[in-house]
Short mmCIF file of C-alpha atoms and ligand atoms in Angstrom, two decimals:
data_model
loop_
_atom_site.label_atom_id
_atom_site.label_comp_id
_atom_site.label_asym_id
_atom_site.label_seq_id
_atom_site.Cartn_x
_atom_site.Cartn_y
_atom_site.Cartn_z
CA UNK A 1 -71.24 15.11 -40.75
CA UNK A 2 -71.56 13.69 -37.50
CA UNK A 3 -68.74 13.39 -35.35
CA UNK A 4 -67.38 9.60 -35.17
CA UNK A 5 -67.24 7.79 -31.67
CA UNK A 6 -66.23 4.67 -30.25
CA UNK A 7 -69.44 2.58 -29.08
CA UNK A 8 -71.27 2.40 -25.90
CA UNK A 9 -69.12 0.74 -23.26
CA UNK A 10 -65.71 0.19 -25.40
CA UNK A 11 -63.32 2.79 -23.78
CA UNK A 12 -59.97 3.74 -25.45
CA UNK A 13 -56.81 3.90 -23.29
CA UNK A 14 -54.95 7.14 -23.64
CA UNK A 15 -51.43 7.06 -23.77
CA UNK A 16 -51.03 8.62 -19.99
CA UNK A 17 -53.56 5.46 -19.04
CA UNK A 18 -51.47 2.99 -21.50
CA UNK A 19 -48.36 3.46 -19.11
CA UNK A 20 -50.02 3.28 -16.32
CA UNK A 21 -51.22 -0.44 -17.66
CA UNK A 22 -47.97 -1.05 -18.63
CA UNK A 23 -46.76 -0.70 -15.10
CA UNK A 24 -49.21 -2.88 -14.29
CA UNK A 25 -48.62 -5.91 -16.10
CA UNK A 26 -45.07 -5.62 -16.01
CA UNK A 27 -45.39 -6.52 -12.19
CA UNK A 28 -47.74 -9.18 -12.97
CA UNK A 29 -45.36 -10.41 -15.30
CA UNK A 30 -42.70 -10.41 -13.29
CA UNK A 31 -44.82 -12.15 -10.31
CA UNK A 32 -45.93 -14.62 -12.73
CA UNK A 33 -42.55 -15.75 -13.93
CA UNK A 34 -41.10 -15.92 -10.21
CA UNK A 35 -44.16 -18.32 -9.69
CA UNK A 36 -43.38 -20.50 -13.10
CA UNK A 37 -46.89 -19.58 -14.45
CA UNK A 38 -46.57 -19.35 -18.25
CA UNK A 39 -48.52 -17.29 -20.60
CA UNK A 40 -50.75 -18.57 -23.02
CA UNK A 41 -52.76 -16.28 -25.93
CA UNK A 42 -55.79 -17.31 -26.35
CA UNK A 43 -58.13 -16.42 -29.99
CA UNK A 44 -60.75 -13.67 -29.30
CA UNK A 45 -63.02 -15.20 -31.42
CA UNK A 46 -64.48 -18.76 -30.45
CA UNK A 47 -67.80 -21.36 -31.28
CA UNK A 48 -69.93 -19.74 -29.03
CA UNK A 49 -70.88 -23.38 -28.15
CA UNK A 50 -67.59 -23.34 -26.30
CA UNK A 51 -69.35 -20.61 -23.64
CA UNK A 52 -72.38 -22.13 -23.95
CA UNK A 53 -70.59 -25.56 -22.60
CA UNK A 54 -67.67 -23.95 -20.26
CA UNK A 55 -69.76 -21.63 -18.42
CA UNK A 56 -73.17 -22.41 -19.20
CA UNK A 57 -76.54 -21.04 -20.44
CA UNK A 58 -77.98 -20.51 -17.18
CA UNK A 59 -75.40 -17.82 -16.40
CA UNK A 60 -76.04 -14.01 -16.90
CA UNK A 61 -72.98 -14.12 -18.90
CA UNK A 62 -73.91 -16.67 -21.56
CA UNK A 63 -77.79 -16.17 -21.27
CA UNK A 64 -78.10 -12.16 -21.27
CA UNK A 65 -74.52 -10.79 -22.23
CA UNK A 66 -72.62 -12.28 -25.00
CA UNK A 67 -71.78 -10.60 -28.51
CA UNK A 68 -72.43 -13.42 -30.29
CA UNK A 69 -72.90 -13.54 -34.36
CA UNK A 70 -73.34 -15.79 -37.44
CA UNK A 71 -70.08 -15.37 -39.74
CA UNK A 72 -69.81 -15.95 -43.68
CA UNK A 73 -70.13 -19.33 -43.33
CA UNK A 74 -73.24 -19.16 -40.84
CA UNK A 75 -70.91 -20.58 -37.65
CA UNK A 76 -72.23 -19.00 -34.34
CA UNK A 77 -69.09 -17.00 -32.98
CA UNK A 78 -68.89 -15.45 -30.05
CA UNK A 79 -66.46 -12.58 -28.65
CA UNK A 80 -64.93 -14.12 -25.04
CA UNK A 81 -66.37 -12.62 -22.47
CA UNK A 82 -63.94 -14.56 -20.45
CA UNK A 83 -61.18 -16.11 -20.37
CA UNK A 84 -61.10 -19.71 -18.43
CA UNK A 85 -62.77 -21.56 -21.23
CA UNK A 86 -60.84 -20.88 -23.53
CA UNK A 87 -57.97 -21.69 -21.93
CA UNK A 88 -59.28 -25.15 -20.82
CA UNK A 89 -60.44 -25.87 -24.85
CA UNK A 90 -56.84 -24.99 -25.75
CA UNK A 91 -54.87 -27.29 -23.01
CA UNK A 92 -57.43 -29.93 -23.92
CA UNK A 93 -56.79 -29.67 -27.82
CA UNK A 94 -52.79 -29.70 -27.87
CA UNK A 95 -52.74 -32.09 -25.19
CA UNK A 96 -51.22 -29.90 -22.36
CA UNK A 97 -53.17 -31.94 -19.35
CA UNK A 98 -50.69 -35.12 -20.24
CA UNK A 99 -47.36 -33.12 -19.92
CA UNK A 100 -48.37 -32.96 -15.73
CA UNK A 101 -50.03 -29.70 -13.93
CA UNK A 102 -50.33 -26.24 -16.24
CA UNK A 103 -49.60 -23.24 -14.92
CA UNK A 104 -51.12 -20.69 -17.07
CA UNK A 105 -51.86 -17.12 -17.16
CA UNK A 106 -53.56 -15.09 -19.72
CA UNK A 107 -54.52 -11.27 -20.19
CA UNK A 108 -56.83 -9.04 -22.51
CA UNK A 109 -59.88 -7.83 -23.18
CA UNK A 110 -63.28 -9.47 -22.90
CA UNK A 111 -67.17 -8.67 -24.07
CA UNK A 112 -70.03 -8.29 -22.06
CA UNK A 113 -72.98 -7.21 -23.74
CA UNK A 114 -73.73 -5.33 -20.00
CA UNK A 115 -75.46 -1.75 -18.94
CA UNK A 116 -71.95 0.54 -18.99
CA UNK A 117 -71.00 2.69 -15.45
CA UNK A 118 -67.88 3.06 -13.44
CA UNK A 119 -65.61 -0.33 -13.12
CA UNK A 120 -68.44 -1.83 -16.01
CA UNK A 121 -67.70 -1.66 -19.64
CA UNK A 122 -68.72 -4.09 -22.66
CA UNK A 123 -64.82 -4.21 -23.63
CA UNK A 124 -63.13 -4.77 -20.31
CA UNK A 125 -59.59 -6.89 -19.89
CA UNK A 126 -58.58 -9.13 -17.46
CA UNK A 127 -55.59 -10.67 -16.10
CA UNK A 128 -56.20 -14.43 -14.70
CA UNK A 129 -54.35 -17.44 -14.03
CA UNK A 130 -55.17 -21.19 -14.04
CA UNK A 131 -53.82 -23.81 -12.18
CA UNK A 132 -54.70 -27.36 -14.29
CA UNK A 133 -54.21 -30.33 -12.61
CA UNK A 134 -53.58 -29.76 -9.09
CA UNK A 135 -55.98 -30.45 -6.40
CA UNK A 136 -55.30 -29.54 -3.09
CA UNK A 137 -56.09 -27.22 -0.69
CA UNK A 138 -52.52 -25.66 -0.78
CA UNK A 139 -52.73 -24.96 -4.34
CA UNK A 140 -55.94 -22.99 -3.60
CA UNK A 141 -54.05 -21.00 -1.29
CA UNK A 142 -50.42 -20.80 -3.62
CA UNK A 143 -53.20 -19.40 -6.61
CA UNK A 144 -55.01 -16.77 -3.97
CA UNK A 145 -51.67 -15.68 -2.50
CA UNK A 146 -50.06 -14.78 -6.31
CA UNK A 147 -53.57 -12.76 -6.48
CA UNK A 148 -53.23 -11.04 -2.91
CA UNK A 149 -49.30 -10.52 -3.19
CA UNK A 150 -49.54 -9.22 -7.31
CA UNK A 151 -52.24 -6.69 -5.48
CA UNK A 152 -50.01 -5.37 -2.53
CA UNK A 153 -47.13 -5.04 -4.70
CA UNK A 154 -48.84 -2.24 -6.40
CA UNK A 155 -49.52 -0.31 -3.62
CA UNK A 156 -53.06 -1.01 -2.93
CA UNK A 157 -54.63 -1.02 0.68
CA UNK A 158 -58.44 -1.28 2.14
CA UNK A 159 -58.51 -4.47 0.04
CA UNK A 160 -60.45 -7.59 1.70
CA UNK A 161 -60.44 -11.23 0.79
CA UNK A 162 -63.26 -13.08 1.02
CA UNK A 163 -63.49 -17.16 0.81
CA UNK A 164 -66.64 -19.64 0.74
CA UNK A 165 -66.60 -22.76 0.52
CA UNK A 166 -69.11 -24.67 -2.21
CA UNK A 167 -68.12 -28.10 -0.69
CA UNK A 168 -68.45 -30.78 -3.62
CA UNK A 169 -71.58 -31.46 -6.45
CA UNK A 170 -73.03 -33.66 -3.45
CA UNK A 171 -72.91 -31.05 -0.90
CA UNK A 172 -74.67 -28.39 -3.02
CA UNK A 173 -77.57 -30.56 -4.22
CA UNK A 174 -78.09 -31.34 -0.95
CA UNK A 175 -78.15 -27.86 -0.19
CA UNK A 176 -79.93 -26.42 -3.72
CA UNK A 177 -82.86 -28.75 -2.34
CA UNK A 178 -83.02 -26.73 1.31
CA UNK A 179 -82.65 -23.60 -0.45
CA UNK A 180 -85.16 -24.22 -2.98
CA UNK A 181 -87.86 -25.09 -0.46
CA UNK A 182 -87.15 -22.62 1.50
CA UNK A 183 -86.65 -19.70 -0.74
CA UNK A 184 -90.75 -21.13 -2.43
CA UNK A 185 -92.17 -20.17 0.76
CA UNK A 186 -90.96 -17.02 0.38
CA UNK A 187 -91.28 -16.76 -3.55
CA UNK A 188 -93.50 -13.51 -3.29
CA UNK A 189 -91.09 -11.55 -1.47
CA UNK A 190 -88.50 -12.31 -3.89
CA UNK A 191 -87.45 -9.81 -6.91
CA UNK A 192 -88.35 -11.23 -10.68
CA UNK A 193 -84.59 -11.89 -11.53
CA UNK A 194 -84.52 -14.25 -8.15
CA UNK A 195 -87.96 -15.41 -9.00
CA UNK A 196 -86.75 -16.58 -12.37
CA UNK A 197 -83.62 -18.29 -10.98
CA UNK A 198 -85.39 -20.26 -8.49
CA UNK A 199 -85.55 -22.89 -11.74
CA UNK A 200 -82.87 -22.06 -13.42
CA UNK A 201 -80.03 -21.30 -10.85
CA UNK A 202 -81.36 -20.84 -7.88
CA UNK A 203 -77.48 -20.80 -5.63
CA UNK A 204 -76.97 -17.74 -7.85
CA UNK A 205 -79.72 -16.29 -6.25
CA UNK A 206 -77.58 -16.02 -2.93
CA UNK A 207 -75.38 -13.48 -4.95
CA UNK A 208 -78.31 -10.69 -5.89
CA UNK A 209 -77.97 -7.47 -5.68
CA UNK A 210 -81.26 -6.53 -5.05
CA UNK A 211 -81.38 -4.87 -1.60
CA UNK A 212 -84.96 -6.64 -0.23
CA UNK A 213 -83.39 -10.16 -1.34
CA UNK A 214 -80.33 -9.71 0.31
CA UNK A 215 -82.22 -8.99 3.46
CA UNK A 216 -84.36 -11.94 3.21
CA UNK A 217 -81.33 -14.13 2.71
CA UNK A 218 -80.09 -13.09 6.11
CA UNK A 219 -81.73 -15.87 7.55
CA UNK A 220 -81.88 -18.68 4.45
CA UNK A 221 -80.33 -22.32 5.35
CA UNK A 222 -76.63 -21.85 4.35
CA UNK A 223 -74.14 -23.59 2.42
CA UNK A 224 -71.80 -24.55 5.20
CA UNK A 225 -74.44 -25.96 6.89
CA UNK A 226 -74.49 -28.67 4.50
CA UNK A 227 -71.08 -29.32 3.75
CA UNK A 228 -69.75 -33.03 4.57
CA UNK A 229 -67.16 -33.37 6.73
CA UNK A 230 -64.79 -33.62 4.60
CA UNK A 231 -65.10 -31.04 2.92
CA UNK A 232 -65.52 -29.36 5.83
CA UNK A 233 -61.86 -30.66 6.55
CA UNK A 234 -60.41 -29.26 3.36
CA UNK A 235 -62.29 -25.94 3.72
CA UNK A 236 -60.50 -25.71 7.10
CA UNK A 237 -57.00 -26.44 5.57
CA UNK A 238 -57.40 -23.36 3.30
CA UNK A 239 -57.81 -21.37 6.53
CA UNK A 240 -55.17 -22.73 8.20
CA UNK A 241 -52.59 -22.21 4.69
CA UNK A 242 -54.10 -18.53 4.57
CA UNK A 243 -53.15 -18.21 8.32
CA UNK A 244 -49.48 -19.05 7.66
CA UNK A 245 -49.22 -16.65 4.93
CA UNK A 246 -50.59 -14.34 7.14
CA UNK A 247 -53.27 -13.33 4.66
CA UNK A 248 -56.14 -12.21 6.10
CA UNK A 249 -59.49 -13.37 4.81
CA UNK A 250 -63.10 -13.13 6.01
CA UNK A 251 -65.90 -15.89 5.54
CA UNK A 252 -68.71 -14.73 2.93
CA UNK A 253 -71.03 -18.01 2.92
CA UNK A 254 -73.02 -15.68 -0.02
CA UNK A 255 -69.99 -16.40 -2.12
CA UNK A 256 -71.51 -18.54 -4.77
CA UNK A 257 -70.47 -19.63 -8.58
CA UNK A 258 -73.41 -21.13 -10.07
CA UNK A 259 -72.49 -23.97 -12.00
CA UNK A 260 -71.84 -27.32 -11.23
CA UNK A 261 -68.27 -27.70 -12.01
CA UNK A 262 -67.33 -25.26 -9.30
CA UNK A 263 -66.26 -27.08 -5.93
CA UNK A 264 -64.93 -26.40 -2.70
CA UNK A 265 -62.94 -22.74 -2.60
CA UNK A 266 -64.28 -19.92 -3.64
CA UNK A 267 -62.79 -15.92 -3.71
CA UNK A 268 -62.95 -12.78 -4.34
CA UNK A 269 -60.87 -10.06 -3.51
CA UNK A 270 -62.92 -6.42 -3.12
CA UNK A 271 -61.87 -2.98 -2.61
CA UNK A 272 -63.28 -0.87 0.05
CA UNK A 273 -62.83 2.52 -2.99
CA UNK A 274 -64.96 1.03 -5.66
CA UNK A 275 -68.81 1.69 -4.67
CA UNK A 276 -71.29 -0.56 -5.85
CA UNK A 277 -68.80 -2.66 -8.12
CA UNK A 278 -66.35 -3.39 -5.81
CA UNK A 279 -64.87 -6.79 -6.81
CA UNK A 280 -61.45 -6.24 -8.42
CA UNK A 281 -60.90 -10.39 -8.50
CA UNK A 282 -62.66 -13.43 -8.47
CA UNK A 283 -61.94 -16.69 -8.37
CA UNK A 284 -62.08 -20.59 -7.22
CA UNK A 285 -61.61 -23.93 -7.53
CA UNK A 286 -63.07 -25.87 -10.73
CA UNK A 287 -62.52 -29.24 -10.52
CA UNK A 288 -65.12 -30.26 -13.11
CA UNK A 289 -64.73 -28.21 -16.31
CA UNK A 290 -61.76 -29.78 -17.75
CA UNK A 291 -64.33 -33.11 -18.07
CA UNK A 292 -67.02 -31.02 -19.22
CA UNK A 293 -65.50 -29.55 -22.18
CA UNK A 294 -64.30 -32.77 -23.39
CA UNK A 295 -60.89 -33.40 -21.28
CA UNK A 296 -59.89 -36.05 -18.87
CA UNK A 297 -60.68 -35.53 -15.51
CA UNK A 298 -58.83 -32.78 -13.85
CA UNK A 299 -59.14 -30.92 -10.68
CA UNK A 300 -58.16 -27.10 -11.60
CA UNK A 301 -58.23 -23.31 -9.87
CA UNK A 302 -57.70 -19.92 -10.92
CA UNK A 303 -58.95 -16.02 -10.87
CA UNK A 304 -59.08 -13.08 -12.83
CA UNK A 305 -58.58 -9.89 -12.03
CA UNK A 306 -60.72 -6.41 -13.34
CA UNK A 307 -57.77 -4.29 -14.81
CA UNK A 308 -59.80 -1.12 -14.87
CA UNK A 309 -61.59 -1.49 -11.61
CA UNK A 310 -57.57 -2.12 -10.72
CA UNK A 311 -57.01 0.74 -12.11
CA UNK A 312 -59.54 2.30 -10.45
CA UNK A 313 -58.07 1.49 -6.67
CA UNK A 314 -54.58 2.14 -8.33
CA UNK A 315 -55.93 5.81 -9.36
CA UNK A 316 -57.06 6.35 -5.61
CA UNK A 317 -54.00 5.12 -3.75
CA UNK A 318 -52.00 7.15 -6.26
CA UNK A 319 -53.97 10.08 -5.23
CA UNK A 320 -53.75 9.25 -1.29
CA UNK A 321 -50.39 8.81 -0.86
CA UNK A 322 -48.70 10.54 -3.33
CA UNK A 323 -44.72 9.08 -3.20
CA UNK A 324 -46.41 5.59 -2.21
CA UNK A 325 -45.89 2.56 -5.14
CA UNK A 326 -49.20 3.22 -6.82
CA UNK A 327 -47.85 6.81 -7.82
CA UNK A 328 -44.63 5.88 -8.93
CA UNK A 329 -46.25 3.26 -11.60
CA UNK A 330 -48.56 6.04 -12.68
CA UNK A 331 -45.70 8.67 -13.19
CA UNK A 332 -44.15 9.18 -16.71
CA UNK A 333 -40.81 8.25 -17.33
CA UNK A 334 -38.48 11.94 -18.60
CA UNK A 335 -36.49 11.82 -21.59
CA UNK A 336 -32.93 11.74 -20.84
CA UNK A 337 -32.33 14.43 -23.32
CA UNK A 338 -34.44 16.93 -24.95
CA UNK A 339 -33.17 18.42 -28.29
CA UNK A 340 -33.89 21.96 -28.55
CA UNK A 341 -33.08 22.73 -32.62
CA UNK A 342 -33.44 25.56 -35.74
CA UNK A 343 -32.91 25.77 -39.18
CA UNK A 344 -32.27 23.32 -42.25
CA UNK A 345 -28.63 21.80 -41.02
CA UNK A 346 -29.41 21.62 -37.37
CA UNK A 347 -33.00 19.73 -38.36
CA UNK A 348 -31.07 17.14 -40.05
CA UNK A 349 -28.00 16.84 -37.91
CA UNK A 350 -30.10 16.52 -34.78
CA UNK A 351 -32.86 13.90 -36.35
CA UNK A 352 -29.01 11.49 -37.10
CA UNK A 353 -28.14 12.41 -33.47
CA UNK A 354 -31.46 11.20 -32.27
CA UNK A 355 -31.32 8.24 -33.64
CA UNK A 356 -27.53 7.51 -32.82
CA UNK A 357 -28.33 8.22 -29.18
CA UNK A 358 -31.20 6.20 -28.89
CA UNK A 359 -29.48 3.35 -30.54
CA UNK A 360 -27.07 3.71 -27.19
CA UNK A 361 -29.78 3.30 -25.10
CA UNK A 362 -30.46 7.32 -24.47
CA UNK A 363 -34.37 8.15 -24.63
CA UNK A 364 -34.42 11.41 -26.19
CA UNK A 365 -36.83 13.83 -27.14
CA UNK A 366 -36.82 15.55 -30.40
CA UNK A 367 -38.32 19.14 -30.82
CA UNK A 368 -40.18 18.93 -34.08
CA UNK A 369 -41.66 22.21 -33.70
CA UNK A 370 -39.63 24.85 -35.21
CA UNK A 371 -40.52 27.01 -32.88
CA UNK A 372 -38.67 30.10 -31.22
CA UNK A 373 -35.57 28.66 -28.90
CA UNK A 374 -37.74 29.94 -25.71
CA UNK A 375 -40.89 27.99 -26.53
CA UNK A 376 -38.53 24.70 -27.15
CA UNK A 377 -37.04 24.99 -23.90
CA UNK A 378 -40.29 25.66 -22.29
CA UNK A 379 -41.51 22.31 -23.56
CA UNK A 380 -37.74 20.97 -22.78
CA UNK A 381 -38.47 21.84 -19.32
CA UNK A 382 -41.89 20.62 -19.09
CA UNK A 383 -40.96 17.35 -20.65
CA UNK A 384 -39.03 16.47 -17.43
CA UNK A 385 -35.72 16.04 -19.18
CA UNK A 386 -32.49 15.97 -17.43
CA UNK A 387 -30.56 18.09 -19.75
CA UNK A 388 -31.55 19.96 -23.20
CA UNK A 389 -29.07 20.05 -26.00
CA UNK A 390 -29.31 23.38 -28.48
CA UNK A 391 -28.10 23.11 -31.99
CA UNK A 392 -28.69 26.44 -34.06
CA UNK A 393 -26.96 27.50 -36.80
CA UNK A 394 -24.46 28.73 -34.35
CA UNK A 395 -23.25 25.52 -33.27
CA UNK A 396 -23.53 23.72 -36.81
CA UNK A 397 -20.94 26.17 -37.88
CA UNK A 398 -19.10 25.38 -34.85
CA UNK A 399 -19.14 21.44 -35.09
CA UNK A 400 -20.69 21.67 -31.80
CA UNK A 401 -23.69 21.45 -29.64
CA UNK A 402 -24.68 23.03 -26.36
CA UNK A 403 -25.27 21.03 -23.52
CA UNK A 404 -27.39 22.35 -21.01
CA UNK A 405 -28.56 20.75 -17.66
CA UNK A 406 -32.22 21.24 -16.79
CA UNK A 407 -32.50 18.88 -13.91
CA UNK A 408 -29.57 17.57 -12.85
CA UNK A 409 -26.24 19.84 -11.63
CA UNK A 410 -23.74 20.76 -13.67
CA UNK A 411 -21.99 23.40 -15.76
CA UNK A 412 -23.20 24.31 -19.29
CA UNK A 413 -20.69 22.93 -21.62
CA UNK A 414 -20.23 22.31 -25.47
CA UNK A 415 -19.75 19.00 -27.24
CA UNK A 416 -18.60 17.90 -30.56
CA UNK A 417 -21.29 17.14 -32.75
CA UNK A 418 -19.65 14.26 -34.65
CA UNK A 419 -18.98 12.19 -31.53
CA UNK A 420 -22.22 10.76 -29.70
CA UNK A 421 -20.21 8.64 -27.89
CA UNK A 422 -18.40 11.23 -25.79
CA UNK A 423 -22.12 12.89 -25.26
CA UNK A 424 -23.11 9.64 -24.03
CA UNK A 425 -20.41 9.45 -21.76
CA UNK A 426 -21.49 13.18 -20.27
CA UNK A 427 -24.51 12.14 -20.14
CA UNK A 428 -24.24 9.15 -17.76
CA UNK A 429 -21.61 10.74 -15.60
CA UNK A 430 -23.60 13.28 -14.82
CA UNK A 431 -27.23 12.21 -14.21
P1 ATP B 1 -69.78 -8.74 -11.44
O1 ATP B 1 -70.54 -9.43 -10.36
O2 ATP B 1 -69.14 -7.46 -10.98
O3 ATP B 1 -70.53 -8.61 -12.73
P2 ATP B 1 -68.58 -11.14 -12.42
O4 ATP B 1 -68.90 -12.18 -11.40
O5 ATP B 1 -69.41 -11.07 -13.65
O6 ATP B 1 -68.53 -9.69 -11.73
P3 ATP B 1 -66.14 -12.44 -13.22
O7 ATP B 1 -66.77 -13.10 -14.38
O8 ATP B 1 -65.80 -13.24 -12.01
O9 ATP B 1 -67.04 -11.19 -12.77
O10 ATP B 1 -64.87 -11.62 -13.71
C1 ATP B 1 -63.74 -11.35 -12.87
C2 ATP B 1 -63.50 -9.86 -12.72
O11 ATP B 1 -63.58 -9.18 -13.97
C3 ATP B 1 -64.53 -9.13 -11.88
O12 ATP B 1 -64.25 -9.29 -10.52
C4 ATP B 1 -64.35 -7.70 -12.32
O13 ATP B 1 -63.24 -7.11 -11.68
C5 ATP B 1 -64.04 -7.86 -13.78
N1 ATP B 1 -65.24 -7.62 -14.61
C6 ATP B 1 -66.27 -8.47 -14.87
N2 ATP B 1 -67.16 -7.91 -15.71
C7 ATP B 1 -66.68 -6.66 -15.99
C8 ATP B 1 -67.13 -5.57 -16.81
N3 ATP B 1 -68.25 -5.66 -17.53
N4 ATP B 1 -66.39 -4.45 -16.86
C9 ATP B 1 -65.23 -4.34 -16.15
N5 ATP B 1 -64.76 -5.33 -15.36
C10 ATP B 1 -65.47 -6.47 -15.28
MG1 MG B 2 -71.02 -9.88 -14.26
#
C-alpha cells in the first residue's frame, strides 16, 4: 500500500515548529492588546462571490488561485485565501461600522491554489489587522508602526519598509491612461502575463516579476507623477509621522495593489534573508471596500503578515545570533521535574504525583518507558530538567522519593512521598 502524504503545498507544523509559532503569536497578541486591536474569527469557508466582489476577478488571487467548489446544495464555496474580506463581510453583517472605528485583528491559514517553493505554500497563515473607519494619514502610520514594532520585537534585522503612494481613484485613472499608452508602444517587448494585463489590470503590471519587464519599467510614466496635490499632501504627512517614529522607510513607486478600492498608502515590509519571495508583510490603505461589499462608506487600512516566511527570517536570526530574541522564542521550555520510575507501585504512585504537581503549577515530565534507571536519567538529562526525582521499589518501601538536582545546585536529598506540597516548596527554593 502506498504510503499516505499530506498534499502538494499543505505543510504540517511539527511540534518543535508549533512552539516556535506559539512564541510568535503570543507577542503579537500581546502587541495587539496594548494597541486595543481585538480579535475577530473569521469562517474558513465563504460564497466565493464574496472574493470575487472583495478582491476581484482580475486579481491572480481570485482569477488563477482559489480552491473553490460546488457543495451539496450546488453553492460555489471558496476556501479564503485571505483574510480582509472576510473581515469587512462580517463587520458589515453584525453592524460593527455603527459602534465607531474597529480595530480588528485576525490570524490563520489561507489557500492559494499557487506553484509550492520556499516562503510559498497552498495552505499558508497569516496574521493581519484592520483598521475600519479611520482615515487619516496618522492611522496609516499607527497600523504600519504595530507591523514594524510586532517585527523588531522578535528579533528580526535587515528588514526594509517600503511605502507608495496610489493617490485616490482619480489620480490612478489619470495615470492607468499614461501607462496604458505608453506601455502599447511597447506591447512587443512585454512578457504574455503583462501583455494580458494591459486590459485587464494593467497597474498590476508595474509589480511583475519578469526580469525584461521590470527593466522596461525603469523608465514608464510613474504614479507620483500624477498624484494631485493633495494627495500629494497626505502622502507627505505619512513621511513626516514615519519620521517621528523614527521608522525608516524607502519610496518604491512600483508598489501597486490593483484594484480600485485601494487609495493613497501602500506597504510592504521585506526581508533582505528571503530570496526571491522576500515580502514578509503587505499592506495599505482601502478606503473603498467597505462600500463595495455592501457597507456604508468607510475609509479603512490594514496588513498581513506571512507567518512562515516570518518564520523563515526568525529561523535565520535565530541562527545568527544565537542568545539574541529570535533564539530564545525558538528554544524549548525544560520540565521542572523529570520523574525517573520502576516497577508496579512506583508506576502508579508517580503517575498521582504527576498529576498533583502539575495541578500546583510544576511542569513535569513523566518517564513512561520502563526502562533501566541509567537510560531514564539519560533522557532526564537530555530533557533539560532542573532536577529528576527516582522512585524504585526502594523508596516506595521507604515512603520516600529521591530528589536529585540535574541543573540547578544543591544536595541530593529525600522527600516524603505523601506530601507534594513540601516537594513543591523544594522545588521553588531551589531553582
Ligand atoms: P506575493 O507577491 O509574494 O505572492 P501577495 O501580494 O500575493 O504576495 P498578500 O496577498 O499581500 O501577498 O499577502 C500578504 C503576505 O502573505 C505576503 O506578503 C506573504 O508574506 C504571505 N503570503 C502570500 N501568499 C503566500 C503563500 N502562497 N505562501 C506563503 N505566504 C504567502
Ligand atoms: Mg501572491
Amino acid at each position: 500500500m502506498s504510503q499516505l502524504k499530506s498534499l502538494r503545498g499543505m505543510v504540517d507544523l511539527l511540534p518543535y515548529q508549533t512552539r516556535c509559532w506559539q512564541a510568535v503569536e503570543a507577542v503579537a497578541r500581546a502587541h495587539f492588546l496594548r494597541s486595543g486591536v481585538e480579535e475577530i474569527r473569521t469562517p474558513l469557508l465563504e460564497g466565493t462571490d464574496l472574493f470575487a466582489r472583495g478582491i476581484g476577478e482580475a486579481t491572480d488571487v481570485v482569477g488563477k488561485e482559489m480552491y473553490s467548489f460546488l457543495d451539496r446544495g450546488d453553492r460555489s464555496c471558496t476556501l479564503r485565501p485571505e483574510g480582509t474580506a472576510s473581515v469587512v463581510r462580517s463587520a458589515v453583517q453584525h453592524g460593527l461600522l455603527s459602534q465607531g472605528p474597529q480595530k480588528l485583528w485576525y490570524g490563520g491559514p489561507m489557500f492559494r491554489y499557487e506553484r509550492p517553493q520556499a516562503g510559498r505554500q497552498r495552505q499558508f497563515h497569516q496574521i493581519g489587522v484592520e483598521f475600519l473607519g479611520v482615515g487619516s494619514p496618522r492611522s496609516d502610520v499607527e497600523v504600519i508602526a504595530l507591523a514594524w514594532d510586532l517585527l523588531r520585537d522578535l528579533g528580526l534585522s535587515g528588514l526594509e519598509l517600503q511605502i507608495n503612494s496610489l493617490g485616490t481613484l482619480k489620480d490612478r485613472q489619470n495615470y492607468r491612461q499614461q501607462l496604458v499608452s505608453w506601455l502599447e508602444a511597447r506591447f512587443d517587448q512585454l512578457d504574455a502575463d503583462s501583455q494580458q494585463r494591459l486590459t485587464t489590470n494593467p497597474l498590476r503590471i508595474l509589480d511583475s516579476k519578469n526580469t525584461t519587464t521590470q527593466a522596461l519599467l525603469a523608465d514608464a510614466p510613474t504614479l507620483q507623477d500624477a498624484l494631485s496635490e493633495e494627495s500629494s499632501l497626505r502622502f507627505a504627512s505619512v513621511h513626516r509621522f514615519l519620521n517621528q517614529l523614527e521608522i525608516p522607510f524607502q519610496l518604491n513607486p512600483r508598489l501597486v495593489r490593483g484594484l480600485d478600492y485601494y487609495c493613497h498608502t501602500a506597504f510592504e515590509i521585506t526581508s533582505d534573508q528571503l530570496g526571491a519571495q522576500a515580502t514578509v508583510c503587505g499592506g495599505g490603505r482601502y478606503d473603498g471596500l467597505v462600500q463595495q461589499l455592501g457597507g456604508p462608506p468607510t475609509p479603512a487600512v490594514g496588513w498581513a503578515l506571512g507567518m512562515e516566511r516570518l518564520m523563515l527570517v526568525l529561523e535565520a536570526a535565530a541562527s545568527e545570533d544565537i542568545d539574541g530574541d529570535a533564539a530564545k522564542l525558538t528554544s524549548k521550555k525544560s520540565p521542572d521535574l523529570y520523574i525517573v520510575n520502576s516497577g508496579q507501585h512506583a508506576e502508579a504512585l508517580s503517575l498521582g504525583l504527576a498529576r498533583q504537581l502539575r495541578a500546583s503549577g510544576v511542569c513535569v515530565e513523566l518517564d513512561g518507558s520502563r526502562a533501566a534507571f541509567g537510560k531514564q536519567f539519560k533522557r532526564a538529562d537530555r530533557s533539560g530538567a532542573a532536577w529528576a526525582a527516582v522512585i524504585g521499589e526502594e523508596e516506595v518501601k521507604a515512603g520516600e522519593l529521591l530528589l536529585k538536582p540535574l541543573l540547578v545546585k544543591g544536595e541530593e536529598r529525600r522527600v516524603a512521598l505523601d506530601d507534594p506540597a513540601q516537594l513543591v516548596a523544594v522545588l521553588q527554593t531551589a531553582t
